[in-house]
mmCIF file of C-alpha atoms in Angstrom:
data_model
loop_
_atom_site.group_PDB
_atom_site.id
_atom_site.type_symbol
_atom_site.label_atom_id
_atom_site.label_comp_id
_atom_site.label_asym_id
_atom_site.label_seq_id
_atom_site.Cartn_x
_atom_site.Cartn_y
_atom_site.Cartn_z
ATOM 1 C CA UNK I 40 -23.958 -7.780 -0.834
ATOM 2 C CA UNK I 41 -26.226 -6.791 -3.858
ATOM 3 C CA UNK I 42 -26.292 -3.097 -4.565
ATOM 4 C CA UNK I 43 -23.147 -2.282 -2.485
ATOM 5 C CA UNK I 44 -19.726 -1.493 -3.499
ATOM 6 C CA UNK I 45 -16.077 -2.193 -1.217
ATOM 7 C CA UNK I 46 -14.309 1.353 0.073
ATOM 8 C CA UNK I 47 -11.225 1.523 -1.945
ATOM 9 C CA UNK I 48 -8.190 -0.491 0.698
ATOM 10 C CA UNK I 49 -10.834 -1.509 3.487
ATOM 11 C CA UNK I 50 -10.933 -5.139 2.552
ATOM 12 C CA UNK I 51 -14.710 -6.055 3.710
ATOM 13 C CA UNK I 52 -15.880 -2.611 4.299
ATOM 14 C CA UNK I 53 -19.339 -2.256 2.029
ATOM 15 C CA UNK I 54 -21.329 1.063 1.539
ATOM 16 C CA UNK I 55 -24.250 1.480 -1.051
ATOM 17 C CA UNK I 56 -22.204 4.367 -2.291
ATOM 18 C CA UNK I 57 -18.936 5.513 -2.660
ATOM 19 C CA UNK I 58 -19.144 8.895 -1.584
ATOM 20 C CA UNK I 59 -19.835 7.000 2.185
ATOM 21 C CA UNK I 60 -16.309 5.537 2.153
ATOM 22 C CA UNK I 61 -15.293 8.836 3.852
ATOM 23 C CA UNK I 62 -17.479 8.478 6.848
ATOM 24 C CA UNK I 63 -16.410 4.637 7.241
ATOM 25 C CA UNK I 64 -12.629 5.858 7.494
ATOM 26 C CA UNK I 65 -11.764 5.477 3.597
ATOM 27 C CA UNK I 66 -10.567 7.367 0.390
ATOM 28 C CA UNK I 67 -13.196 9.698 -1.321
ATOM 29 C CA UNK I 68 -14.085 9.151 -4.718
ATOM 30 C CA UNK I 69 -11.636 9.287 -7.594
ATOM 31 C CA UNK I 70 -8.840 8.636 -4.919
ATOM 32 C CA UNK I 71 -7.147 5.329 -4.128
ATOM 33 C CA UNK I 72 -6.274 3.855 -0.802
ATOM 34 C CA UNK I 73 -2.352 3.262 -0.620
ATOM 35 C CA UNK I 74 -1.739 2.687 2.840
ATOM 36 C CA UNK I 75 -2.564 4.234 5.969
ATOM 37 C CA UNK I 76 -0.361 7.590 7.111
ATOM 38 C CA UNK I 77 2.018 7.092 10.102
ATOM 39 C CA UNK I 78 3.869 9.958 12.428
ATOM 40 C CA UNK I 79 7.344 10.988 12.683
ATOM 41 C CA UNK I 80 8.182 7.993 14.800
ATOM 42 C CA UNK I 81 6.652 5.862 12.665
ATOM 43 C CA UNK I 82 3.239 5.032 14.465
ATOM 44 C CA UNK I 83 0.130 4.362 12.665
ATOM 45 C CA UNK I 84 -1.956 7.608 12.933
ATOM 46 C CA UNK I 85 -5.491 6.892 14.573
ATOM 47 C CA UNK I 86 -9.297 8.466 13.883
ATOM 48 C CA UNK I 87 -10.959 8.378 17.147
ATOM 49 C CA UNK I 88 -14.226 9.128 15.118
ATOM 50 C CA UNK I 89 -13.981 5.836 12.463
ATOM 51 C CA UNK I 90 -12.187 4.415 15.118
ATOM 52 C CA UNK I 91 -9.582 3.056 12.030
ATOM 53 C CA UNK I 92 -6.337 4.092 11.298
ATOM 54 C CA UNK I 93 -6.044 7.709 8.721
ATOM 55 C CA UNK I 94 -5.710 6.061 5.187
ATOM 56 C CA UNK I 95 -3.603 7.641 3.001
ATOM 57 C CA UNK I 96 -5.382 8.499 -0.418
ATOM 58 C CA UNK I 97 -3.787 9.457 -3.459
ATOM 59 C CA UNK I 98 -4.740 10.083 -6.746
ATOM 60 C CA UNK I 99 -1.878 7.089 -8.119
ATOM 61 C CA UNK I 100 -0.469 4.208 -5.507
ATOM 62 C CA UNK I 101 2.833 2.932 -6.743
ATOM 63 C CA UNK I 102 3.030 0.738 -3.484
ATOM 64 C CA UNK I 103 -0.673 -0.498 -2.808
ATOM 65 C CA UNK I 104 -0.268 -2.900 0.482
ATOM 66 C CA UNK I 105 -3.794 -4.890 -1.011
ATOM 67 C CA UNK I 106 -2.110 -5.516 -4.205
ATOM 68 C CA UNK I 107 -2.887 -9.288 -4.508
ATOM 69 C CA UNK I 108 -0.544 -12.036 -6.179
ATOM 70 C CA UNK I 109 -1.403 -13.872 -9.452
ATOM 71 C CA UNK I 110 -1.070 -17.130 -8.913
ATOM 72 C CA UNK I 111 2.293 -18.306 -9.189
ATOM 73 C CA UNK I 112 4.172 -21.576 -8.946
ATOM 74 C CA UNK I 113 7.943 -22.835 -9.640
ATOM 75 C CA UNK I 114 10.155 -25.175 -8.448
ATOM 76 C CA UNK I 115 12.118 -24.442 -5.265
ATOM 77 C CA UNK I 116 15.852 -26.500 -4.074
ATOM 78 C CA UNK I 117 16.729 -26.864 -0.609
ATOM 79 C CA UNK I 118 19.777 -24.745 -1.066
ATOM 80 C CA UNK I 119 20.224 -21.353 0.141
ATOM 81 C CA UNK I 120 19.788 -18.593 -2.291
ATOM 82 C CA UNK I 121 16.579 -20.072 -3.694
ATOM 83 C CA UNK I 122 13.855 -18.103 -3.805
ATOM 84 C CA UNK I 123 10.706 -17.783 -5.577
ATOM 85 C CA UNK I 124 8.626 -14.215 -5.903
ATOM 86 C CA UNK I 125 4.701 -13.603 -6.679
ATOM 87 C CA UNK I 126 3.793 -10.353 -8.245
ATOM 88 C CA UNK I 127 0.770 -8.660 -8.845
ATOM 89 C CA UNK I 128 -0.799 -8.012 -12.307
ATOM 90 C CA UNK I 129 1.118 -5.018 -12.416
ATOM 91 C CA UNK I 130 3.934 -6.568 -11.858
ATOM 92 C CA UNK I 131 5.220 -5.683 -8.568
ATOM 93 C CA UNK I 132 6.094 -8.611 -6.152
ATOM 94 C CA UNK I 133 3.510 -9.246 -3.807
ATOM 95 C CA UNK I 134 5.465 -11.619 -1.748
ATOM 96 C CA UNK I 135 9.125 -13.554 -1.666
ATOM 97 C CA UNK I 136 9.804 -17.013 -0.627
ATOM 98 C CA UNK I 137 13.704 -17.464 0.255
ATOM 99 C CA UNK I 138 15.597 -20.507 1.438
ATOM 100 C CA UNK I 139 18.324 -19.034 3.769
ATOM 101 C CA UNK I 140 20.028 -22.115 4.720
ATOM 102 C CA UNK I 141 21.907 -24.763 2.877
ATOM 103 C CA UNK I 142 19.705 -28.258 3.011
ATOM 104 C CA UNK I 143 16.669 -26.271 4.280
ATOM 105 C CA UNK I 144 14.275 -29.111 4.064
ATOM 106 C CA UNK I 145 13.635 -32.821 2.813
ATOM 107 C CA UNK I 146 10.729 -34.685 1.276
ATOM 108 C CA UNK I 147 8.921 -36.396 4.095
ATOM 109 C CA UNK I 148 8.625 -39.119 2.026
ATOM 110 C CA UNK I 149 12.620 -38.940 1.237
ATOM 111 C CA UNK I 150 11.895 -39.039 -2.403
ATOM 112 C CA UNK I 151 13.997 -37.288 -4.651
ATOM 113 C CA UNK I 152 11.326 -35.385 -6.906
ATOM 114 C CA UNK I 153 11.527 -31.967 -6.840
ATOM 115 C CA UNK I 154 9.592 -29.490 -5.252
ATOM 116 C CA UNK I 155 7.140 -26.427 -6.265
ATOM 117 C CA UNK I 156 5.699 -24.041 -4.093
ATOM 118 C CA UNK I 157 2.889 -21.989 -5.117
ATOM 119 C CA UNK I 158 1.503 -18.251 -4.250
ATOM 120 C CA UNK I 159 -2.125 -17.958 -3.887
ATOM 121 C CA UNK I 160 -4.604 -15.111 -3.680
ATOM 122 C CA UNK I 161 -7.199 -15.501 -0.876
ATOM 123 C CA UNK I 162 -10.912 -14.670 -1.726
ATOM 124 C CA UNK I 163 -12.192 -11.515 -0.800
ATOM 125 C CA UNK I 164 -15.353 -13.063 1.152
ATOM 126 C CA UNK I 165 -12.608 -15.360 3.194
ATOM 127 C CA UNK I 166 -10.762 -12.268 4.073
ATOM 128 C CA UNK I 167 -13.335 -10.279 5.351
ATOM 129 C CA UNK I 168 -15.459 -13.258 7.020
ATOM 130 C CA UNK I 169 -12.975 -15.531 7.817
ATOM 131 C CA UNK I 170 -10.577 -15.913 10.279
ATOM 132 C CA UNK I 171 -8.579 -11.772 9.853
ATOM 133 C CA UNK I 172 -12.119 -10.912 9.867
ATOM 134 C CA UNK I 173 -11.698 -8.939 12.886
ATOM 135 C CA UNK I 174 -8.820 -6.948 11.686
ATOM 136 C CA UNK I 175 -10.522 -5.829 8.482
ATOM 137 C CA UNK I 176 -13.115 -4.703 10.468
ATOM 138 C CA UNK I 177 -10.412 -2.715 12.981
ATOM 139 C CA UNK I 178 -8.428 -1.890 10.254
ATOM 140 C CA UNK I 179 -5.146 -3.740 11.428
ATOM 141 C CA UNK I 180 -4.516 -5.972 8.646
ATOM 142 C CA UNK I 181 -1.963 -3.753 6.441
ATOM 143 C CA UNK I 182 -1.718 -6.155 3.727
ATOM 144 C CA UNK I 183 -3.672 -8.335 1.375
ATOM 145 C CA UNK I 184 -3.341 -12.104 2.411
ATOM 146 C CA UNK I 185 -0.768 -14.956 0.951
ATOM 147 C CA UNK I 186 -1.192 -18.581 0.725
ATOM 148 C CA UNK I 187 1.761 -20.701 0.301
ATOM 149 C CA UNK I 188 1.603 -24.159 -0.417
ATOM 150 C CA UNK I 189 4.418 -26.940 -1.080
ATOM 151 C CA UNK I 190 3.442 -29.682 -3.989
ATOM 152 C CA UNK I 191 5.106 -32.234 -1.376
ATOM 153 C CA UNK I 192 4.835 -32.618 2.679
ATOM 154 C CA UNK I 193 8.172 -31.382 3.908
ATOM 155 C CA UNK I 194 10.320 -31.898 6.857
ATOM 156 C CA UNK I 195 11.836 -28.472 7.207
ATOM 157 C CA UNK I 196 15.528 -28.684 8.443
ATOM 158 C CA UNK I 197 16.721 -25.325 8.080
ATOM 159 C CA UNK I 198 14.217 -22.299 7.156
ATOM 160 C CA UNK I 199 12.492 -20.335 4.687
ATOM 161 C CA UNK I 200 12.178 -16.586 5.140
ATOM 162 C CA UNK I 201 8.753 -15.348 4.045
ATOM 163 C CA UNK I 202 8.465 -11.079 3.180
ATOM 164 C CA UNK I 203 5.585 -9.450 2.387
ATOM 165 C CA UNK I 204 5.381 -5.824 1.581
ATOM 166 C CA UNK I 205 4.878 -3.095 3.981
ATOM 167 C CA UNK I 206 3.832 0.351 2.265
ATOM 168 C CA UNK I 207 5.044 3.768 3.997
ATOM 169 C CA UNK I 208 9.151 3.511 4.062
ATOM 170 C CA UNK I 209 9.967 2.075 0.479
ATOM 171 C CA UNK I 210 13.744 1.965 0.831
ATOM 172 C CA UNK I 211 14.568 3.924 3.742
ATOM 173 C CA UNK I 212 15.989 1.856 6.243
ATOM 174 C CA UNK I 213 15.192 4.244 8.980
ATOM 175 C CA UNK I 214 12.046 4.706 8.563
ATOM 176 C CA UNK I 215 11.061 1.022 7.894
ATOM 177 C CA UNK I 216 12.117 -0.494 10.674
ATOM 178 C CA UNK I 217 10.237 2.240 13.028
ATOM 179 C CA UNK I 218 7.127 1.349 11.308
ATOM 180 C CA UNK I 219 7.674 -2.353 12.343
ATOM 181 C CA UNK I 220 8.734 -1.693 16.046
ATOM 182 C CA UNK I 221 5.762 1.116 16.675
ATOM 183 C CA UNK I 222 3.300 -1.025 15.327
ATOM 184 C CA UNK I 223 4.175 -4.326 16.476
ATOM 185 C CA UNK I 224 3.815 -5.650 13.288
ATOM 186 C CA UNK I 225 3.532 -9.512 13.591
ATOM 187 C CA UNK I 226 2.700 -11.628 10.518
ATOM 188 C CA UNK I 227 -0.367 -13.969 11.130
ATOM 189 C CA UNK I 228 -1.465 -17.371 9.796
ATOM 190 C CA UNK I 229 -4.424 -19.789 9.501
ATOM 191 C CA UNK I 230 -3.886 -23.607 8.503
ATOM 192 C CA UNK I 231 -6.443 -23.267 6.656
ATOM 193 C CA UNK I 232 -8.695 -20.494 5.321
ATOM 194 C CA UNK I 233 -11.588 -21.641 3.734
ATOM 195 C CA UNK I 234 -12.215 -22.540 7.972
ATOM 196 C CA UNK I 235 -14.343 -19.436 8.403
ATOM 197 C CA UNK I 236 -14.450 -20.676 12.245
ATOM 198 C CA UNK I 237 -10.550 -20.813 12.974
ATOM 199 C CA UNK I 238 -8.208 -18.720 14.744
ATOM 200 C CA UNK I 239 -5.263 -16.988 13.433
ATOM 201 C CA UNK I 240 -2.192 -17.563 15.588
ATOM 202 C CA UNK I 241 1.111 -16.185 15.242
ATOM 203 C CA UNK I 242 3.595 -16.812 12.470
ATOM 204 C CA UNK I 243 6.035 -14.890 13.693
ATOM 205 C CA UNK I 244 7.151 -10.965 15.261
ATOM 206 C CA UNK I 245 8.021 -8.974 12.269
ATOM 207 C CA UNK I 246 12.013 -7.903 11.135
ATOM 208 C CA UNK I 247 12.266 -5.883 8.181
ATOM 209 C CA UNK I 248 13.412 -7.879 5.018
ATOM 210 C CA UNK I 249 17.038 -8.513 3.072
ATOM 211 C CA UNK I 250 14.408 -7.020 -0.193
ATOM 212 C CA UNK I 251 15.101 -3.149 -1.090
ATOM 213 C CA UNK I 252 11.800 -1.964 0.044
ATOM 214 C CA UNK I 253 10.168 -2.324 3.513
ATOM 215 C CA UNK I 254 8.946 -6.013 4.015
ATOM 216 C CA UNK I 255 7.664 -7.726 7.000
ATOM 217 C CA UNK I 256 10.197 -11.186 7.124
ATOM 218 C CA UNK I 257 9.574 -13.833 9.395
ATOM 219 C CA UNK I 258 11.210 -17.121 9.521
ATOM 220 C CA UNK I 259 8.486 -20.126 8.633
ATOM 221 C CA UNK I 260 8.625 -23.720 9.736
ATOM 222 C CA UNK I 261 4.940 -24.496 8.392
ATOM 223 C CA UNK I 262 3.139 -23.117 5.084
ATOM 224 C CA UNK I 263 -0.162 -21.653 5.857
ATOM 225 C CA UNK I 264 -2.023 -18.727 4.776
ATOM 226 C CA UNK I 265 -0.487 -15.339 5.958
ATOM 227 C CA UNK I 266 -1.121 -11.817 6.798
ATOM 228 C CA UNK I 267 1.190 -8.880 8.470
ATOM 229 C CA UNK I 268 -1.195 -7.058 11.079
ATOM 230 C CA UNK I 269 -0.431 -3.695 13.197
ATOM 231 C CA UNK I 270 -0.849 -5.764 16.730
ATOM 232 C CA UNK I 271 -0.978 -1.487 17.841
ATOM 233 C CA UNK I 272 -3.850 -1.123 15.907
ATOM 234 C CA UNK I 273 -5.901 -3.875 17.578
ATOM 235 C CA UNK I 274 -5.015 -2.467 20.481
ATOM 236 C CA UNK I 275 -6.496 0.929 19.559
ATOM 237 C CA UNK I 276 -9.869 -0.737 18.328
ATOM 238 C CA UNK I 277 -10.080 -2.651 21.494
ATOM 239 C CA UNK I 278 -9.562 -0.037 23.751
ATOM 240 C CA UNK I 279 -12.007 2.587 22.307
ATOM 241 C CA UNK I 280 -14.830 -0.355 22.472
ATOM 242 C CA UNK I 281 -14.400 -1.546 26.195
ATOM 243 C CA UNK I 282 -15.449 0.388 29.428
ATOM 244 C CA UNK I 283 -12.994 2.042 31.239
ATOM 245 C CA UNK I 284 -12.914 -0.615 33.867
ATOM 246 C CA UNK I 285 -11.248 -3.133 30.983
ATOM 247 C CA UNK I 286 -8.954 -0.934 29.846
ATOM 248 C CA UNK I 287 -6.374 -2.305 33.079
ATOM 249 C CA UNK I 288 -6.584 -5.637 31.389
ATOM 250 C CA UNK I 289 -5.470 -4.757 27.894
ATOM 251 C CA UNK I 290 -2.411 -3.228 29.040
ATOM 252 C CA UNK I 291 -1.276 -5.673 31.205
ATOM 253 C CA UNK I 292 1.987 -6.812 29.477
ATOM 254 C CA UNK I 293 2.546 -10.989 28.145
ATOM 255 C CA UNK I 294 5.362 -12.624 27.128
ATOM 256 C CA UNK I 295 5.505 -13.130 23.353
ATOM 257 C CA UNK I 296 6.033 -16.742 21.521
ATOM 258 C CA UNK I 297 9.328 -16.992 19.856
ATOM 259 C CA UNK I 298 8.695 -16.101 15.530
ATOM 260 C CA UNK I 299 8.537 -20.073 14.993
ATOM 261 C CA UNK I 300 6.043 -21.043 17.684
ATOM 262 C CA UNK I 301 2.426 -20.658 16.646
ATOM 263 C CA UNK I 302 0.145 -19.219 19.364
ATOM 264 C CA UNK I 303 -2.282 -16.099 19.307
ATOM 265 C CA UNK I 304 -1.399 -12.528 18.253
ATOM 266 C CA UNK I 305 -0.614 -10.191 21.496
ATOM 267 C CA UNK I 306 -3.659 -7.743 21.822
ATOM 268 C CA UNK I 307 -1.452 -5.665 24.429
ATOM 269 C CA UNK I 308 0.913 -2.842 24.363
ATOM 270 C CA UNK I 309 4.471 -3.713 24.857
ATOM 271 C CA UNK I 310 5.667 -2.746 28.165
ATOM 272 C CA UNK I 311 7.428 -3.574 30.780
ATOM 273 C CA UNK I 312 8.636 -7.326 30.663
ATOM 274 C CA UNK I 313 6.262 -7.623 27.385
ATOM 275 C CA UNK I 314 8.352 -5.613 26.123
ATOM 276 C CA UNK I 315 11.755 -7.219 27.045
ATOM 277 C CA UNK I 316 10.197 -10.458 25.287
ATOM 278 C CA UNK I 317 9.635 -8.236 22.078
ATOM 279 C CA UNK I 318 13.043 -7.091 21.958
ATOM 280 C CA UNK I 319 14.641 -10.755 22.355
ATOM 281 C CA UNK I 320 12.065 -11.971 19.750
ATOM 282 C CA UNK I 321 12.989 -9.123 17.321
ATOM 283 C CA UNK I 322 16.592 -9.850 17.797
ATOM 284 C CA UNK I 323 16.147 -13.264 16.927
ATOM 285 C CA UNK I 324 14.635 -12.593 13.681
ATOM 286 C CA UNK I 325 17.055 -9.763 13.058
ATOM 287 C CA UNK I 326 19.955 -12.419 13.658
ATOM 288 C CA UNK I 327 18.025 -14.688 10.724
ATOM 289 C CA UNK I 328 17.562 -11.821 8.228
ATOM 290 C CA UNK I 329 21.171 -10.950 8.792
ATOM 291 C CA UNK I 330 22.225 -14.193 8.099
ATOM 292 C CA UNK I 331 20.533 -14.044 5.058
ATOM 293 C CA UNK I 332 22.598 -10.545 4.059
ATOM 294 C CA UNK I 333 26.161 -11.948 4.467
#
């Protein structure tokens, strides 16, 4: 809006000064959002007060998770090993494309032209009022938004293994994958995202990435518009906003939806057989990724 400026890392948060950021959960002025701070374990640390996760401000971010992707196309072959990477402006990659099977996919049209896929940025208005909407406003979405798009339909054969960034681990292992598994990290999509009315549903349960820093990888079937969220987080938000007499309900553990079946993101803690279903579904993708490795 007119006469407002956006907190520093809280996509679609607005104040008519920075020095408000603070009180909305965000980085004080002359510091830089790079991330939000996690525990020993690897769990997203929470502010009952902002009711949003503690950001992590810093004078310098060498790994900002908003760091969008410049627009970036190239031509792709259905063999494995090809890969195509967006960066940002400053030149860190924003997001990797990877084919990690031999004859991956086909035109539908069984012509023999080749293929590009492009990286897109998404608008800041779509991200805040479209369909992550909700976790900008919770604070759940840990990373800025991806469009991929083929220049041909495709009949996808074998797979393509999508990483974006996660910031808090950088190269430790360790540390990486307790970040994913604490925070149910789950990578979300919308068909389309200029649809300010449409749902997200799930793209796939997060496995940390073949890449040397911490990635969220997911195996894709479909090209969509994508986003890694802390399903924790949402969690958080929606407990602190129901009555007590909900709170049974959120808890209540569901099966998940294998990585490659679209459906909604789990709003629940994992527990119980939810959380036999997230260790089969995190297996799965492990198994992928690993393939990927040898």
């Amino acid at each position: 809006e007119p006469g407002t400026v956006e907190c520093a890392g809280m996509q679609g948060v607005c104040v008519s000064a920075v020095a408000e950021c603070v009180a909305e959960g965000g980085c004080a002025d002359g510091l830089v959002f790079c991330g939000v701070q996690h525990d020993s374990d690897g769990s997203v640390q929470w502010n009952d007060e902002t009711n949003r996760p503690v950001p992590r401000c810093v004078s310098e971010c060498k790994a900002n998770p908003n760091r969008k992707p410049e627009i970036t196309s190239k031509e792709v072959g259905a063999q494995r090993g090809a890969k195509i990477e967006a960066k940002a402006s400053d030149g860190v990659v924003a997001a990797a494309l990877q084919v990690f099977l031999d004859n991956a996919f086909r035109r539908a049209d069984n012509g023999s032209g080749a293929v590009n896929f492009t990286f897109s940025p998404v608008p800041d208005s779509l991200i805040s009022n479209g369909a992550f909407g909700e976790f900008v406003g919770s604070g759940a979405l840990l990373t800025t938004l991806i469009q991929v798009e083929p220049s041909a339909e495709l009949v996808i054969v074998g797979g393509f293994l999508l990483e974006i960034p996660i910031e808090g681990a950088g190269d430790n292992e360790t540390l990486c994958n307790m970040i994913i598994v604490e925070n149910n990290l789950q990578m979300l999509k919308v068909p389309d995202i200029t649809n300010v009315s449409a749902n997200t549903e799930l793209a796939g349960v997060c496995s940390r990435g073949p890449s040397a820093n911490c990635t969220c990888a997911v195996n894709l079937t479909h090209f969509s518009t994508y986003g890694v969220v802390a399903a924790s987080v949402v969690v958080e938000s929606d407990i602190a906003e129901e009555d007590d007499d909900d709170v049974a309900d959120l808890t209540t553990p569901i099966p998940e939806t294998s990585p490659t079946t679209s459906g909604a993101v789990s709003r629940m803690p994992m527990s119980g057989a939810g959380a036999v279903m997230h260790v089969m579904v995190m297996a799965v993708s492990a198994l992928l990724v690993s393939t990927w490795r040898q």
